[in-house]
């Protein structure tokens, strides 16, 4: 259990920080070692960007921030749900700085029930002795087991603590229902490009950031915005690393230029002595000029970022969201979108066998009899993936996905089966017609089984006119072919068969 740093007060670690290379006290120098993302963390709710749906005047979040410990209404516990880098930790610290509050920070990765109970006991003492409300920031709450979350319930319900829990996983699946019902669920949205660009501009000029010592090339800013993936922390991390690269390159260039100047110094010595007075004036002018800002280029940002980190948790929301978009893109006949989501799964390291299974299901579910060739192609791709593995397995997957996305679509077959299943479950089964029953076992013929059965191959077109459905379902139609692809001709054949079966 650790007390969280006071990042937002007037004397917090991000107040008045010098930029890189700026002299200052030893304390300031230590604070400057904090990551840029920490130094630039908003100190007030007004500085938070990209979450306007939560920070408008009078919103529950603003009321929570502005509430004081003595307010009769008090502060509600909240669960902050959103992807990484959108401000969950920032909001927790902003909330903690309302008057009359004590801030305690735990990580569900390392904390246990014992730590939670210790916080609750301390919170009770703070309330009884000093009338102070304890704000417990619990990061990664989805990592807490049910028993660990249960330990929070009494304190949250009695407001011994104001719980501010952060999670990247859907709370409906990762947080117990009693805790959800006692908290406000606030969903943080991914930051848009404008918000990320605003944060970068702030970081370049702010004294807490790069202090104006660097200039961010427009192409470099666009590059960071593009690869940050709506993650503010990642964008500032890339900016800081790129600034370090740019500073090192500038220092190298200056040293190289200095060596060249030293080589020419002796040759110009006499001329400099003759013009000593003029040189002194030039020297004064040079010393008065401010150093030029170091340019951060797109190339420096590319070197700093190395490669885009794709956000994709194989056990979390992103897994299901991307798979859902993949299947829906195939169903919607958007081949480019389908290949995009296939690429995202492959790059993220998704199990190719899982992808292949989804492709097979899609072939039967969404293409069906509109193009019966889709299923064999999907099965062949699945077999190929198992036989050859990755990365070559991506090739048959791409072929199958392309074919499925461009194929005509029909779900008539499986909808027909679902309708039949519903009838069976609802009791519309009926008795198997006597003429269709098995007549091979002893005594079956005496019961009339098989009597009157017409052998289809003995009749024109291989179709015998007789009733196959139970009496209670006579005339029932389940399969209704669409007019897409091959089902157009199948519909015509179905009508012909119906006339032969029931003349």
Short mmCIF file of C-alpha atoms in Angstrom, two decimals:
data_model
loop_
_atom_site.label_atom_id
_atom_site.label_comp_id
_atom_site.label_asym_id
_atom_site.label_seq_id
_atom_site.Cartn_x
_atom_site.Cartn_y
_atom_site.Cartn_z
CA UNK A 1 0.00 0.00 0.00
CA UNK A 2 1.44 3.36 -1.03
CA UNK A 3 0.29 6.93 -0.81
CA UNK A 4 -0.06 8.42 -4.28
CA UNK A 5 2.16 11.39 -5.19
CA UNK A 6 0.59 14.84 -5.05
CA UNK A 7 0.84 15.66 -8.73
CA UNK A 8 -1.57 18.54 -8.85
CA UNK A 9 -1.07 20.81 -5.88
CA UNK A 10 0.79 24.11 -6.15
CA UNK A 11 3.95 22.55 -4.82
CA UNK A 12 3.54 19.24 -6.63
CA UNK A 13 6.31 17.61 -8.65
CA UNK A 14 5.05 19.10 -11.90
CA UNK A 15 4.88 22.71 -10.72
CA UNK A 16 7.46 25.01 -12.26
CA UNK A 17 9.65 22.25 -13.59
CA UNK A 18 12.52 23.35 -15.78
CA UNK A 19 12.68 21.88 -19.23
CA UNK A 20 15.50 19.67 -20.43
CA UNK A 21 18.87 21.23 -19.94
CA UNK A 22 17.62 24.15 -17.80
CA UNK A 23 19.49 24.67 -14.58
CA UNK A 24 17.73 24.64 -11.23
CA UNK A 25 17.85 23.35 -7.71
CA UNK A 26 18.67 19.75 -6.98
CA UNK A 27 15.05 19.15 -6.06
CA UNK A 28 13.88 20.57 -9.38
CA UNK A 29 16.47 18.48 -11.18
CA UNK A 30 15.12 15.35 -9.53
CA UNK A 31 11.58 16.24 -10.49
CA UNK A 32 12.64 16.84 -14.09
CA UNK A 33 13.58 13.18 -14.23
CA UNK A 34 9.91 12.25 -14.05
CA UNK A 35 8.56 11.06 -17.39
CA UNK A 36 7.08 13.77 -19.58
CA UNK A 37 3.67 12.10 -19.34
CA UNK A 38 3.78 12.49 -15.54
CA UNK A 39 5.02 16.09 -15.63
CA UNK A 40 2.28 17.07 -18.09
CA UNK A 41 -0.52 15.35 -16.21
CA UNK A 42 -3.46 17.78 -15.81
CA UNK A 43 -3.74 19.36 -12.38
CA UNK A 44 -7.37 20.43 -12.59
CA UNK A 45 -10.53 19.17 -14.25
CA UNK A 46 -10.34 22.13 -16.66
CA UNK A 47 -7.06 20.83 -18.09
CA UNK A 48 -8.48 17.39 -18.94
CA UNK A 49 -9.00 17.00 -22.70
CA UNK A 50 -11.02 14.61 -24.80
CA UNK A 51 -13.64 13.75 -22.16
CA UNK A 52 -16.15 16.56 -22.63
CA UNK A 53 -19.03 14.15 -22.05
CA UNK A 54 -17.78 13.73 -18.46
CA UNK A 55 -16.39 17.19 -17.63
CA UNK A 56 -19.23 19.54 -18.57
CA UNK A 57 -20.43 21.89 -15.79
CA UNK A 58 -22.63 20.10 -13.29
CA UNK A 59 -21.68 16.61 -14.49
CA UNK A 60 -21.40 13.85 -11.85
CA UNK A 61 -17.63 13.89 -12.27
CA UNK A 62 -17.36 17.65 -11.78
CA UNK A 63 -19.61 17.42 -8.71
CA UNK A 64 -17.39 14.67 -7.36
CA UNK A 65 -14.29 16.81 -7.88
CA UNK A 66 -15.84 19.89 -6.31
CA UNK A 67 -17.53 18.19 -3.35
CA UNK A 68 -15.96 18.84 0.03
CA UNK A 69 -15.66 16.43 2.90
CA UNK A 70 -18.46 18.13 4.85
CA UNK A 71 -21.04 18.14 2.06
CA UNK A 72 -24.20 16.35 3.07
CA UNK A 73 -24.56 14.80 -0.39
CA UNK A 74 -21.03 13.52 -0.20
CA UNK A 75 -19.05 11.96 -3.03
CA UNK A 76 -20.03 8.82 -4.89
CA UNK A 77 -17.61 6.05 -5.72
CA UNK A 78 -16.83 5.77 -9.40
CA UNK A 79 -15.49 3.17 -11.78
CA UNK A 80 -13.50 4.65 -14.64
CA UNK A 81 -13.60 2.41 -17.69
CA UNK A 82 -11.60 3.13 -20.80
CA UNK A 83 -8.58 2.13 -22.90
CA UNK A 84 -5.03 2.93 -21.76
CA UNK A 85 -3.84 6.51 -21.89
CA UNK A 86 -7.20 8.33 -21.83
CA UNK A 87 -6.90 9.86 -18.35
CA UNK A 88 -8.17 7.37 -15.75
CA UNK A 89 -5.25 7.91 -13.38
CA UNK A 90 -5.32 11.64 -14.04
CA UNK A 91 -8.99 11.89 -13.07
CA UNK A 92 -8.33 9.89 -9.92
CA UNK A 93 -5.69 12.40 -8.81
CA UNK A 94 -7.90 15.35 -9.71
CA UNK A 95 -10.73 13.87 -7.64
CA UNK A 96 -8.42 13.37 -4.71
CA UNK A 97 -7.66 17.09 -4.39
CA UNK A 98 -11.09 18.21 -3.28
CA UNK A 99 -10.96 19.75 0.22
CA UNK A 100 -10.94 17.45 3.22
CA UNK A 101 -9.70 14.32 1.47
CA UNK A 102 -6.92 11.83 1.98
CA UNK A 103 -5.66 10.06 -1.13
CA UNK A 104 -4.50 6.44 -1.08
CA UNK A 105 -3.41 4.53 -4.17
CA UNK A 106 -3.37 0.75 -4.60
CA UNK A 107 -2.67 -1.44 -7.58
CA UNK A 108 -4.74 -4.58 -7.91
CA UNK A 109 -1.67 -6.25 -9.37
CA UNK A 110 0.21 -6.18 -6.06
CA UNK A 111 -2.40 -5.45 -3.38
CA UNK A 112 -4.48 -8.00 -1.52
CA UNK A 113 -7.36 -8.18 0.96
CA UNK A 114 -5.00 -7.33 3.83
CA UNK A 115 -4.02 -4.06 2.14
CA UNK A 116 -7.66 -3.19 1.46
CA UNK A 117 -8.63 -3.80 5.09
CA UNK A 118 -5.72 -1.65 6.27
CA UNK A 119 -6.89 1.22 4.06
CA UNK A 120 -10.44 0.86 5.39
CA UNK A 121 -9.23 0.90 9.00
CA UNK A 122 -7.11 4.00 8.36
CA UNK A 123 -10.07 5.62 6.58
CA UNK A 124 -12.29 5.03 9.60
CA UNK A 125 -9.70 6.71 11.84
CA UNK A 126 -9.33 9.65 9.44
CA UNK A 127 -13.08 10.17 9.37
CA UNK A 128 -13.65 9.85 13.12
CA UNK A 129 -10.68 11.95 14.23
CA UNK A 130 -10.21 14.52 11.47
CA UNK A 131 -13.50 14.42 9.49
CA UNK A 132 -11.52 13.65 6.37
CA UNK A 133 -12.80 11.46 3.54
CA UNK A 134 -10.41 8.86 2.15
CA UNK A 135 -10.24 8.51 -1.62
CA UNK A 136 -8.99 5.04 -2.56
CA UNK A 137 -7.68 4.84 -6.11
CA UNK A 138 -7.61 1.19 -7.14
CA UNK A 139 -5.92 0.67 -10.48
CA UNK A 140 -6.58 -2.44 -12.59
CA UNK A 141 -9.58 -3.45 -10.46
CA UNK A 142 -10.44 -6.18 -12.98
CA UNK A 143 -7.44 -8.08 -11.61
CA UNK A 144 -9.08 -8.32 -8.18
CA UNK A 145 -10.81 -11.61 -7.46
CA UNK A 146 -14.45 -11.72 -6.34
CA UNK A 147 -13.36 -12.18 -2.72
CA UNK A 148 -11.05 -9.18 -2.91
CA UNK A 149 -13.81 -7.03 -4.39
CA UNK A 150 -16.23 -8.25 -1.72
CA UNK A 151 -13.89 -6.82 0.92
CA UNK A 152 -14.55 -3.33 -0.46
CA UNK A 153 -18.35 -3.48 -0.25
CA UNK A 154 -19.02 -2.39 3.37
CA UNK A 155 -16.62 0.56 3.17
CA UNK A 156 -18.02 1.73 -0.17
CA UNK A 157 -21.63 1.35 0.95
CA UNK A 158 -21.02 3.27 4.20
CA UNK A 159 -18.76 5.76 2.40
CA UNK A 160 -15.82 5.06 4.66
CA UNK A 161 -13.89 5.35 1.42
CA UNK A 162 -14.70 6.95 -1.90
CA UNK A 163 -13.58 4.31 -4.34
CA UNK A 164 -12.13 5.46 -7.63
CA UNK A 165 -11.45 2.27 -9.58
CA UNK A 166 -9.84 2.15 -13.00
CA UNK A 167 -10.13 -0.66 -15.50
CA UNK A 168 -9.51 -1.32 -19.17
CA UNK A 169 -11.91 -4.28 -19.12
CA UNK A 170 -15.68 -4.14 -19.39
CA UNK A 171 -16.88 -3.78 -15.77
CA UNK A 172 -19.98 -5.82 -16.57
CA UNK A 173 -17.70 -8.84 -16.81
CA UNK A 174 -14.84 -7.91 -14.47
CA UNK A 175 -16.49 -6.13 -11.52
CA UNK A 176 -18.99 -7.82 -9.19
CA UNK A 177 -22.59 -6.60 -9.45
CA UNK A 178 -22.91 -5.35 -5.83
CA UNK A 179 -19.90 -3.09 -6.32
CA UNK A 180 -21.23 -1.84 -9.65
CA UNK A 181 -24.58 -0.96 -8.09
CA UNK A 182 -22.84 1.12 -5.40
CA UNK A 183 -20.73 3.11 -7.88
CA UNK A 184 -21.10 5.40 -10.85
CA UNK A 185 -19.77 3.88 -14.05
CA UNK A 186 -17.99 6.53 -16.13
CA UNK A 187 -16.86 5.50 -19.59
CA UNK A 188 -13.81 7.35 -20.91
CA UNK A 189 -13.62 7.64 -24.67
CA UNK A 190 -10.45 7.20 -26.76
CA UNK A 191 -8.87 10.58 -27.42
CA UNK A 192 -9.39 11.97 -30.90
CA UNK A 193 -6.60 13.36 -33.08
CA UNK A 194 -7.32 16.96 -32.05
CA UNK A 195 -6.96 16.12 -28.34
CA UNK A 196 -3.65 14.33 -28.88
CA UNK A 197 -2.35 17.23 -31.00
CA UNK A 198 -3.37 19.68 -28.26
CA UNK A 199 -1.48 17.68 -25.64
CA UNK A 200 1.63 17.63 -27.82
CA UNK A 201 1.48 21.40 -28.35
CA UNK A 202 1.13 21.93 -24.60
CA UNK A 203 4.09 19.67 -23.83
CA UNK A 204 6.39 21.48 -26.26
CA UNK A 205 5.85 24.96 -24.79
CA UNK A 206 5.02 24.22 -21.14
CA UNK A 207 7.63 24.83 -18.46
CA UNK A 208 6.61 21.45 -17.07
CA UNK A 209 7.36 19.91 -20.45
CA UNK A 210 10.03 20.74 -22.99
CA UNK A 211 10.02 24.41 -21.99
CA UNK A 212 10.13 25.75 -25.55
CA UNK A 213 13.59 24.33 -26.15
CA UNK A 214 12.25 22.19 -28.98
CA UNK A 215 10.13 22.79 -32.04
CA UNK A 216 7.87 20.00 -33.28
CA UNK A 217 7.79 19.71 -37.05
CA UNK A 218 4.16 19.55 -38.34
CA UNK A 219 4.86 16.25 -40.10
CA UNK A 220 6.34 14.91 -36.85
CA UNK A 221 3.23 15.92 -34.90
CA UNK A 222 1.00 14.24 -37.47
CA UNK A 223 3.15 11.09 -37.21
CA UNK A 224 2.84 10.92 -33.41
CA UNK A 225 -0.90 11.54 -33.55
CA UNK A 226 -1.28 8.76 -36.09
CA UNK A 227 0.65 6.07 -34.25
CA UNK A 228 -0.31 6.99 -30.69
CA UNK A 229 -3.54 5.07 -31.08
CA UNK A 230 -5.60 7.59 -29.06
CA UNK A 231 -3.20 7.06 -26.12
CA UNK A 232 -2.05 10.32 -24.51
CA UNK A 233 0.64 8.63 -22.45
CA UNK A 234 2.11 6.94 -25.51
CA UNK A 235 2.09 10.17 -27.53
CA UNK A 236 4.03 12.03 -24.82
CA UNK A 237 6.42 9.12 -24.37
CA UNK A 238 7.22 9.17 -28.10
CA UNK A 239 7.61 12.97 -28.02
CA UNK A 240 10.04 12.78 -25.10
CA UNK A 241 12.12 10.07 -26.75
CA UNK A 242 12.14 11.95 -30.05
CA UNK A 243 13.28 15.11 -28.25
CA UNK A 244 16.17 13.14 -26.78
CA UNK A 245 17.15 11.88 -30.21
CA UNK A 246 16.88 15.38 -31.72
CA UNK A 247 18.97 16.86 -28.89
CA UNK A 248 21.67 14.22 -29.34
CA UNK A 249 21.75 14.80 -33.09
CA UNK A 250 21.98 18.57 -32.58
CA UNK A 251 24.81 18.12 -30.07
CA UNK A 252 26.67 15.88 -32.52
CA UNK A 253 26.21 18.38 -35.32
CA UNK A 254 27.47 21.19 -33.08
CA UNK A 255 30.53 19.18 -32.05
CA UNK A 256 31.31 18.40 -35.68
CA UNK A 257 30.99 22.07 -36.59
CA UNK A 258 33.20 22.98 -33.62
CA UNK A 259 36.00 20.70 -34.83
CA UNK A 260 35.87 22.33 -38.24
CA UNK A 261 36.05 25.79 -36.66
CA UNK A 262 39.08 24.84 -34.55
CA UNK A 263 40.92 23.65 -37.65
CA UNK A 264 40.51 27.05 -39.28
CA UNK A 265 41.21 29.07 -36.10
CA UNK A 266 45.03 29.35 -36.47
CA UNK A 267 44.80 30.47 -40.09
CA UNK A 268 42.50 33.34 -39.11
CA UNK A 269 44.40 34.37 -35.96
CA UNK A 270 46.17 37.41 -37.44
CA UNK A 271 42.99 38.72 -39.05
CA UNK A 272 41.14 38.40 -35.77
CA UNK A 273 43.86 40.41 -33.94
CA UNK A 274 43.56 43.24 -36.43
CA UNK A 275 39.77 43.34 -36.06
CA UNK A 276 39.71 42.78 -32.30
CA UNK A 277 37.38 45.65 -31.59
CA UNK A 278 34.84 44.54 -34.15
CA UNK A 279 35.08 40.96 -32.90
CA UNK A 280 34.23 42.04 -29.35
CA UNK A 281 31.07 43.72 -30.59
CA UNK A 282 30.13 40.63 -32.60
CA UNK A 283 30.79 38.45 -29.58
CA UNK A 284 28.48 40.54 -27.44
CA UNK A 285 25.76 40.34 -30.07
CA UNK A 286 26.19 36.58 -30.27
CA UNK A 287 26.00 36.12 -26.51
CA UNK A 288 22.82 38.15 -26.34
CA UNK A 289 21.03 36.04 -28.95
CA UNK A 290 18.85 33.22 -27.67
CA UNK A 291 19.72 29.64 -28.67
CA UNK A 292 17.57 28.29 -31.48
CA UNK A 293 14.95 25.66 -30.65
CA UNK A 294 15.94 22.14 -31.65
CA UNK A 295 13.72 20.78 -34.40
CA UNK A 296 12.04 17.43 -33.73
CA UNK A 297 11.61 15.77 -37.12
CA UNK A 298 9.36 12.99 -38.31
CA UNK A 299 12.47 10.81 -38.73
CA UNK A 300 13.34 11.29 -35.04
CA UNK A 301 9.78 10.33 -34.05
CA UNK A 302 9.97 7.22 -36.22
CA UNK A 303 13.24 6.22 -34.55
CA UNK A 304 11.77 6.87 -31.12
CA UNK A 305 8.61 4.86 -31.70
CA UNK A 306 10.30 1.96 -33.50
CA UNK A 307 6.92 0.51 -34.44
CA UNK A 308 3.27 0.92 -33.69
CA UNK A 309 2.07 -1.01 -30.66
CA UNK A 310 -1.33 -2.42 -31.55
CA UNK A 311 -3.85 -2.36 -28.73
CA UNK A 312 -5.36 -5.82 -28.66
CA UNK A 313 -5.95 -7.90 -25.56
CA UNK A 314 -6.68 -11.49 -26.55
CA UNK A 315 -8.67 -11.96 -23.35
CA UNK A 316 -10.40 -8.59 -23.23
CA UNK A 317 -12.81 -6.27 -24.97
CA UNK A 318 -10.54 -5.56 -27.93
CA UNK A 319 -10.46 -9.26 -28.73
CA UNK A 320 -14.24 -9.46 -29.00
CA UNK A 321 -14.61 -6.06 -30.66
CA UNK A 322 -12.12 -6.82 -33.45
CA UNK A 323 -13.51 -10.31 -34.04
CA UNK A 324 -17.03 -8.88 -34.16
CA UNK A 325 -15.97 -6.23 -36.68
CA UNK A 326 -14.20 -8.90 -38.72
CA UNK A 327 -17.27 -11.12 -39.02
CA UNK A 328 -19.59 -8.18 -39.66
CA UNK A 329 -17.30 -6.88 -42.40
CA UNK A 330 -17.43 -10.25 -44.17
CA UNK A 331 -21.20 -10.33 -43.74
CA UNK A 332 -21.42 -6.77 -45.05
CA UNK A 333 -19.36 -7.65 -48.16
CA UNK A 334 -16.63 -5.07 -47.36
CA UNK A 335 -13.58 -7.04 -48.39
CA UNK A 336 -11.12 -4.26 -47.46
CA UNK A 337 -12.48 -3.91 -43.93
CA UNK A 338 -12.47 -7.69 -43.49
CA UNK A 339 -8.81 -7.87 -44.52
CA UNK A 340 -7.99 -4.96 -42.20
CA UNK A 341 -9.42 -6.70 -39.14
CA UNK A 342 -7.79 -9.96 -40.21
CA UNK A 343 -4.48 -8.10 -40.28
CA UNK A 344 -5.07 -6.65 -36.82
CA UNK A 345 -5.68 -10.09 -35.37
CA UNK A 346 -2.61 -11.55 -37.08
CA UNK A 347 -0.29 -8.71 -36.03
CA UNK A 348 -1.61 -8.90 -32.44
CA UNK A 349 -0.71 -12.60 -32.29
CA UNK A 350 -4.22 -14.02 -32.26
CA UNK A 351 -4.34 -17.82 -32.48
CA UNK A 352 -4.69 -18.52 -36.23
CA UNK A 353 -6.80 -21.58 -35.47
CA UNK A 354 -9.33 -19.33 -33.75
CA UNK A 355 -9.40 -17.07 -36.81
CA UNK A 356 -9.85 -20.10 -39.09
CA UNK A 357 -12.76 -21.38 -37.00
CA UNK A 358 -14.48 -18.01 -37.28
CA UNK A 359 -13.98 -18.06 -41.05
CA UNK A 360 -15.58 -21.52 -41.31
CA UNK A 361 -18.54 -20.40 -39.19
CA UNK A 362 -18.96 -17.29 -41.31
CA UNK A 363 -19.00 -19.35 -44.51
CA UNK A 364 -21.90 -21.45 -43.27
CA UNK A 365 -23.75 -18.72 -41.39
CA UNK A 366 -23.53 -15.77 -43.75
CA UNK A 367 -22.91 -17.22 -47.22
CA UNK A 368 -24.69 -20.54 -46.91
CA UNK A 369 -26.50 -21.83 -49.98
CA UNK A 370 -26.06 -18.55 -51.87
CA UNK A 371 -22.58 -19.94 -52.67
CA UNK A 372 -22.09 -23.51 -51.35
CA UNK A 373 -18.46 -23.36 -52.49
CA UNK A 374 -17.65 -20.91 -49.68
CA UNK A 375 -17.72 -23.58 -46.97
CA UNK A 376 -15.23 -25.95 -48.67
CA UNK A 377 -12.90 -23.00 -49.27
CA UNK A 378 -13.11 -21.95 -45.62
CA UNK A 379 -12.53 -25.52 -44.42
CA UNK A 380 -9.57 -25.83 -46.79
CA UNK A 381 -8.10 -22.62 -45.37
CA UNK A 382 -8.54 -23.93 -41.82
CA UNK A 383 -6.83 -27.19 -42.74
CA UNK A 384 -4.00 -25.30 -44.45
CA UNK A 385 -3.42 -23.14 -41.37
CA UNK A 386 -3.13 -26.23 -39.17
CA UNK A 387 -0.80 -27.96 -41.62
CA UNK A 388 1.58 -25.12 -42.50
CA UNK A 389 1.30 -22.78 -39.52
CA UNK A 390 2.18 -19.10 -39.47
CA UNK A 391 3.26 -16.82 -41.02
CA UNK A 392 2.47 -18.66 -44.27
CA UNK A 393 -0.96 -19.59 -42.93
CA UNK A 394 -2.02 -15.98 -43.44
CA UNK A 395 -2.08 -16.60 -47.21
CA UNK A 396 -4.92 -19.18 -47.33
CA UNK A 397 -6.72 -17.14 -44.66
CA UNK A 398 -6.55 -14.07 -46.89
CA UNK A 399 -7.86 -16.08 -49.85
CA UNK A 400 -10.78 -17.45 -47.86
CA UNK A 401 -11.67 -14.09 -46.32
CA UNK A 402 -11.56 -12.40 -49.73
CA UNK A 403 -13.81 -15.08 -51.23
CA UNK A 404 -16.31 -14.95 -48.38
CA UNK A 405 -16.52 -11.16 -48.31
CA UNK A 406 -17.22 -11.01 -52.06
CA UNK A 407 -19.59 -14.01 -52.19
CA UNK A 408 -23.39 -13.61 -52.31
CA UNK A 409 -24.92 -13.83 -48.86
CA UNK A 410 -27.72 -15.91 -47.34
CA UNK A 411 -28.52 -17.08 -43.84
CA UNK A 412 -31.67 -18.92 -44.92
CA UNK A 413 -30.32 -22.38 -44.08
CA UNK A 414 -29.42 -21.77 -40.48
CA UNK A 415 -32.48 -19.58 -39.89
CA UNK A 416 -34.58 -22.49 -41.14
CA UNK A 417 -32.88 -24.83 -38.68
CA UNK A 418 -33.32 -22.37 -35.79
CA UNK A 419 -37.03 -22.15 -36.59
CA UNK A 420 -37.29 -25.95 -36.58
CA UNK A 421 -35.42 -26.14 -33.27
CA UNK A 422 -37.80 -23.59 -31.79
CA UNK A 423 -40.78 -25.70 -32.84
CA UNK A 424 -39.27 -28.82 -31.29
CA UNK A 425 -38.55 -27.00 -28.02
CA UNK A 426 -42.08 -25.63 -27.97
CA UNK A 427 -43.59 -29.09 -28.23
CA UNK A 428 -44.47 -29.13 -31.93
CA UNK A 429 -42.78 -32.45 -32.57
CA UNK A 430 -45.61 -34.83 -33.28
CA UNK A 431 -45.31 -38.51 -34.10
CA UNK A 432 -43.10 -39.80 -36.91
CA UNK A 433 -45.46 -40.85 -39.75
CA UNK A 434 -46.02 -44.61 -39.72
CA UNK A 435 -44.82 -45.16 -43.28
CA UNK A 436 -41.46 -43.55 -42.42
CA UNK A 437 -40.76 -45.62 -39.32
CA UNK A 438 -38.12 -48.35 -39.23
CA UNK A 439 -39.54 -51.72 -40.25
CA UNK A 440 -36.42 -53.88 -39.88
CA UNK A 441 -36.58 -54.94 -36.24
CA UNK A 442 -38.75 -57.93 -35.21
CA UNK A 443 -42.41 -57.08 -34.78
CA UNK A 444 -42.15 -53.72 -36.56
CA UNK A 445 -44.20 -54.77 -39.56
CA UNK A 446 -46.96 -56.10 -37.32
CA UNK A 447 -47.19 -52.57 -35.96
CA UNK A 448 -47.61 -51.22 -39.46
CA UNK A 449 -44.18 -49.57 -39.58
CA UNK A 450 -43.08 -48.83 -43.13
CA UNK A 451 -46.43 -49.69 -44.61
CA UNK A 452 -47.22 -47.49 -47.59
CA UNK A 453 -43.74 -46.03 -47.88
CA UNK A 454 -42.88 -44.96 -51.44
CA UNK A 455 -39.28 -45.49 -52.56
CA UNK A 456 -38.28 -42.19 -54.16
CA UNK A 457 -36.06 -43.70 -56.88
CA UNK A 458 -39.01 -45.59 -58.26
CA UNK A 459 -40.83 -42.35 -59.13
CA UNK A 460 -40.33 -39.67 -61.81
CA UNK A 461 -37.62 -37.11 -61.02
CA UNK A 462 -36.68 -39.24 -57.98
CA UNK A 463 -39.44 -37.60 -55.93
CA UNK A 464 -42.33 -39.53 -54.34
CA UNK A 465 -45.53 -37.73 -53.42
CA UNK A 466 -45.99 -38.49 -49.73
CA UNK A 467 -46.00 -36.69 -46.37
CA UNK A 468 -42.72 -36.54 -44.53
CA UNK A 469 -43.50 -34.14 -41.66
CA UNK A 470 -45.46 -35.19 -38.57
CA UNK A 471 -49.19 -34.65 -38.84
CA UNK A 472 -49.07 -31.66 -36.49
CA UNK A 473 -46.66 -29.87 -38.82
CA UNK A 474 -48.25 -30.78 -42.14
CA UNK A 475 -47.51 -28.09 -44.74
CA UNK A 476 -44.94 -26.30 -42.53
CA UNK A 477 -42.23 -24.38 -44.44
CA UNK A 478 -38.87 -23.71 -42.77
CA UNK A 479 -36.45 -23.08 -45.62
CA UNK A 480 -37.21 -19.89 -47.52
CA UNK A 481 -34.40 -19.31 -50.01
CA UNK A 482 -33.35 -15.77 -50.85
CA UNK A 483 -32.87 -14.43 -54.34
CA UNK A 484 -29.10 -14.11 -53.83
CA UNK A 485 -26.53 -16.10 -55.78
CA UNK A 486 -27.26 -19.78 -56.26
CA UNK A 487 -30.34 -19.58 -54.01
CA UNK A 488 -32.19 -17.87 -56.85
CA UNK A 489 -32.18 -21.13 -58.82
CA UNK A 490 -32.68 -23.15 -55.63
CA UNK A 491 -35.88 -21.24 -54.99
CA UNK A 492 -37.23 -22.28 -58.35
CA UNK A 493 -36.27 -25.90 -57.70
CA UNK A 494 -37.89 -25.78 -54.26
CA UNK A 495 -41.21 -24.71 -55.77
CA UNK A 496 -41.03 -27.59 -58.26
CA UNK A 497 -40.29 -30.07 -55.47
CA UNK A 498 -43.22 -28.81 -53.41
CA UNK A 499 -45.57 -29.41 -56.33
CA UNK A 500 -44.26 -32.96 -56.76
CA UNK A 501 -44.43 -33.75 -53.04
CA UNK A 502 -47.91 -32.33 -52.50
CA UNK A 503 -49.74 -32.46 -55.87
#
